[in-house]
Short mmCIF file of C-alpha atoms in Angstrom, two decimals:
data_model
loop_
_atom_site.label_atom_id
_atom_site.label_comp_id
_atom_site.label_asym_id
_atom_site.label_seq_id
_atom_site.Cartn_x
_atom_site.Cartn_y
_atom_site.Cartn_z
CA MET Q 1 0.00 0.00 0.00
CA PHE Q 2 2.78 2.40 0.94
CA HIS Q 3 4.56 1.73 -2.38
CA GLN Q 4 1.39 2.51 -4.36
CA ILE Q 5 0.89 5.83 -2.56
CA TRP Q 6 4.59 6.69 -3.02
CA ALA Q 7 4.40 5.80 -6.75
CA ALA Q 8 1.27 7.94 -7.17
CA LEU Q 9 2.94 10.91 -5.42
CA LEU Q 10 6.01 10.60 -7.63
CA TYR Q 11 3.82 10.36 -10.72
CA PHE Q 12 1.94 13.56 -9.83
CA TYR Q 13 5.19 15.28 -8.91
CA GLY Q 14 6.50 14.40 -12.40
CA ILE Q 15 3.39 15.84 -14.05
CA LEU Q 16 3.73 19.03 -12.00
CA LEU Q 17 7.44 19.34 -12.85
CA ASN Q 18 6.71 18.82 -16.56
CA SER Q 19 4.05 21.51 -16.51
CA ILE Q 20 6.45 24.00 -14.92
CA TYR Q 21 9.56 23.17 -16.97
CA GLN Q 22 8.49 22.69 -20.56
CA CYS Q 23 11.10 21.46 -22.99
CA PRO Q 24 10.13 21.61 -26.63
CA GLU Q 25 9.68 18.34 -28.43
CA HIS Q 26 12.65 17.10 -30.45
CA SER Q 27 10.40 17.46 -33.50
CA GLN Q 28 10.80 21.24 -33.12
CA LEU Q 29 14.36 20.73 -34.32
CA THR Q 30 13.50 20.99 -38.02
CA THR Q 31 16.08 20.02 -40.60
CA LEU Q 32 16.32 22.21 -43.64
CA GLY Q 33 15.34 20.76 -46.98
CA VAL Q 34 18.09 19.72 -49.36
CA ASP Q 35 16.41 19.34 -52.71
CA GLY Q 36 18.62 21.39 -55.01
CA LYS Q 37 15.91 24.04 -55.46
CA GLU Q 38 15.37 25.14 -51.87
CA PHE Q 39 18.96 24.50 -50.81
CA PRO Q 40 21.54 25.97 -50.68
CA GLU Q 41 20.53 29.31 -52.26
CA PRO Q 42 18.72 30.85 -49.24
CA HIS Q 43 21.71 29.96 -47.05
CA LEU Q 44 24.43 31.45 -49.22
CA GLY Q 45 26.07 34.69 -48.19
CA ARG Q 46 27.31 36.20 -44.95
CA TRP Q 47 26.75 34.62 -41.52
CA TYR Q 48 27.93 35.54 -38.02
CA PHE Q 49 28.69 32.94 -35.36
CA ILE Q 50 26.66 33.88 -32.28
CA ALA Q 51 26.68 31.02 -29.76
CA GLY Q 52 27.44 27.36 -29.16
CA ALA Q 53 26.11 24.66 -26.87
CA ALA Q 54 27.42 21.18 -26.08
CA PRO Q 55 27.18 18.50 -23.40
CA THR Q 56 30.60 19.56 -22.02
CA LYS Q 57 32.78 22.70 -21.99
CA GLU Q 58 35.56 20.76 -23.71
CA GLU Q 59 33.44 20.42 -26.85
CA LEU Q 60 33.29 24.23 -27.09
CA ALA Q 61 36.89 24.93 -26.03
CA THR Q 62 37.96 25.74 -29.60
CA PHE Q 63 35.80 28.89 -29.38
CA ASP Q 64 37.14 30.16 -26.00
CA PRO Q 65 39.77 32.51 -27.52
CA VAL Q 66 37.31 33.84 -30.15
CA ASP Q 67 35.70 37.29 -30.06
CA ASN Q 68 33.72 36.88 -33.30
CA ILE Q 69 33.60 34.92 -36.54
CA VAL Q 70 32.13 35.97 -39.86
CA PHE Q 71 31.51 33.41 -42.63
CA ASN Q 72 30.65 33.54 -46.29
CA MET Q 73 28.93 30.48 -47.73
CA ALA Q 74 29.06 30.16 -51.52
CA ALA Q 75 28.28 27.51 -54.09
CA GLY Q 76 31.31 25.31 -54.66
CA SER Q 77 33.22 24.79 -57.89
CA ALA Q 78 31.53 21.41 -58.34
CA PRO Q 79 27.88 20.34 -57.97
CA MET Q 80 26.86 19.30 -54.44
CA GLN Q 81 29.61 21.47 -52.88
CA LEU Q 82 29.56 24.52 -50.64
CA GLN Q 83 32.60 26.68 -50.09
CA LEU Q 84 33.03 28.44 -46.76
CA HIS Q 85 35.42 31.29 -46.07
CA ALA Q 86 35.72 32.68 -42.56
CA THR Q 87 37.69 35.23 -40.63
CA ILE Q 88 38.06 34.70 -36.94
CA ARG Q 89 38.69 37.71 -34.70
CA MET Q 90 40.56 36.40 -31.69
CA LYS Q 91 40.16 38.08 -28.30
CA ASN Q 92 43.78 39.27 -28.64
CA GLY Q 93 42.79 41.19 -31.81
CA LEU Q 94 44.41 38.91 -34.40
CA CYS Q 95 42.50 37.90 -37.53
CA VAL Q 96 42.70 34.28 -38.62
CA PRO Q 97 41.39 33.34 -42.09
CA ARG Q 98 39.93 29.88 -42.66
CA LYS Q 99 38.32 28.07 -45.56
CA TRP Q 100 36.82 24.66 -46.09
CA ILE Q 101 34.47 22.74 -48.35
CA TYR Q 102 31.23 21.04 -47.43
CA HIS Q 103 29.94 18.21 -49.59
CA LEU Q 104 26.16 17.88 -49.77
CA THR Q 105 24.84 14.37 -49.29
CA GLU Q 106 22.32 13.28 -51.92
CA GLY Q 107 18.81 13.03 -50.41
CA SER Q 108 19.98 14.03 -46.93
CA THR Q 109 20.48 17.10 -44.77
CA ASP Q 110 23.96 15.91 -43.83
CA LEU Q 111 26.97 17.96 -44.86
CA ARG Q 112 30.41 16.35 -44.94
CA THR Q 113 33.53 18.43 -44.41
CA GLU Q 114 36.30 17.78 -46.90
CA GLY Q 115 39.35 16.33 -45.16
CA ARG Q 116 37.35 15.48 -42.01
CA PRO Q 117 35.61 12.14 -42.71
CA ASP Q 118 34.58 11.79 -39.05
CA MET Q 119 32.72 15.11 -39.02
CA LYS Q 120 29.02 15.38 -39.86
CA THR Q 121 27.05 18.63 -39.94
CA LYS Q 122 23.27 18.98 -40.02
CA LEU Q 123 21.47 22.25 -40.73
CA TYR Q 124 18.37 23.17 -38.75
CA SER Q 125 15.94 26.02 -39.04
CA SER Q 126 15.87 28.63 -36.30
CA SER Q 127 12.84 30.45 -34.92
CA CYS Q 128 15.05 33.54 -34.92
CA PRO Q 129 14.68 35.80 -37.99
CA GLY Q 130 17.81 35.49 -40.12
CA GLY Q 131 19.03 32.57 -38.03
CA ILE Q 132 20.23 29.06 -38.66
CA MET Q 133 21.41 26.31 -36.32
CA LEU Q 134 24.01 23.63 -37.03
CA LYS Q 135 24.68 20.40 -35.22
CA GLU Q 136 28.25 19.20 -35.60
CA THR Q 137 29.24 15.70 -34.58
CA GLY Q 138 32.62 14.12 -34.87
CA GLN Q 139 34.98 11.81 -33.11
CA GLY Q 140 34.35 12.51 -29.43
CA TYR Q 141 32.24 15.66 -29.71
CA GLN Q 142 28.78 16.99 -30.45
CA ARG Q 143 27.83 20.66 -30.47
CA PHE Q 144 25.08 22.99 -31.62
CA LEU Q 145 26.05 26.30 -33.21
CA LEU Q 146 23.85 29.35 -33.74
CA TYR Q 147 24.47 31.66 -36.70
CA ASN Q 148 22.66 34.79 -37.80
CA ARG Q 149 22.70 37.24 -40.69
CA SER Q 150 23.17 40.01 -38.12
CA PRO Q 151 26.20 40.18 -35.81
CA HIS Q 152 23.84 41.23 -33.00
CA PRO Q 153 20.53 39.32 -33.22
CA PRO Q 154 17.77 39.97 -30.67
CA GLU Q 155 18.53 38.65 -27.18
CA LYS Q 156 15.42 36.46 -27.43
CA CYS Q 157 17.12 34.44 -30.22
CA VAL Q 158 20.03 33.54 -27.97
CA GLU Q 159 17.71 32.71 -25.07
CA GLU Q 160 15.61 30.39 -27.26
CA PHE Q 161 18.75 28.68 -28.59
CA GLN Q 162 20.06 28.14 -25.06
CA SER Q 163 16.70 26.83 -23.85
CA LEU Q 164 16.34 24.43 -26.78
CA THR Q 165 19.87 23.07 -26.56
CA SER Q 166 19.69 22.61 -22.79
CA CYS Q 167 16.68 20.37 -23.40
CA LEU Q 168 18.86 18.42 -25.84
CA ASP Q 169 21.39 17.62 -23.09
CA SER Q 170 23.78 20.50 -23.84
CA LYS Q 171 24.83 21.73 -20.42
CA ALA Q 172 27.73 23.94 -21.61
CA PHE Q 173 26.94 27.23 -23.33
CA LEU Q 174 29.19 29.78 -25.00
CA LEU Q 175 28.19 33.21 -26.28
CA THR Q 176 30.76 34.97 -28.48
CA PRO Q 177 31.51 38.43 -27.04
CA ARG Q 178 31.44 40.24 -30.43
CA ASN Q 179 33.06 43.28 -28.77
CA GLN Q 180 35.61 43.91 -31.53
CA GLU Q 181 35.02 44.80 -35.16
CA ALA Q 182 34.77 41.75 -37.43
CA CYS Q 183 37.83 41.07 -39.57
CA LYS Q 184 37.63 41.75 -43.30
CA LEU Q 185 36.20 38.71 -45.05
CA TYR Q 186 37.96 37.63 -48.21
CA SER Q 187 36.17 35.15 -50.45
CA ASN Q 188 37.75 34.34 -53.77
#
């Protein structure tokens, strides 16, 4: 009898807790279509890295010395390719250029990074205007990254990203300071 009462109390406590702390359903993480018509055109152009989230701080450590990052995504030189150019403004003021190639996967939302066979990137829509979310997975890490067309999106966008990713077991959160001017972006 005692066990039944205890189980009922725990059950009602769980319902109460769920009603107070609402995590969105995983279905709210919507992958972007990759059908050649819809993708990649709307996602080409300039993007600013805003925030990251991961299960551990170590998975975000690569971004610790970063003040801001600006990217340009362009169609690659071959079909099913995207070319990314970035400039990273380090907290010490230095500018670090980077470039890499994504390969689109036929019939999938997966992007593969050239030279990194272990890395997989998925694109997700964002409720934030001008926003996009990426999920990167590789050997020993998983992280969500928030990008926006504006270097300073509304605070609500960052809050929603943090709330969503915390529900997806990402306990570590990193917000780029974006205190310094972005480095000049070269894309050839």
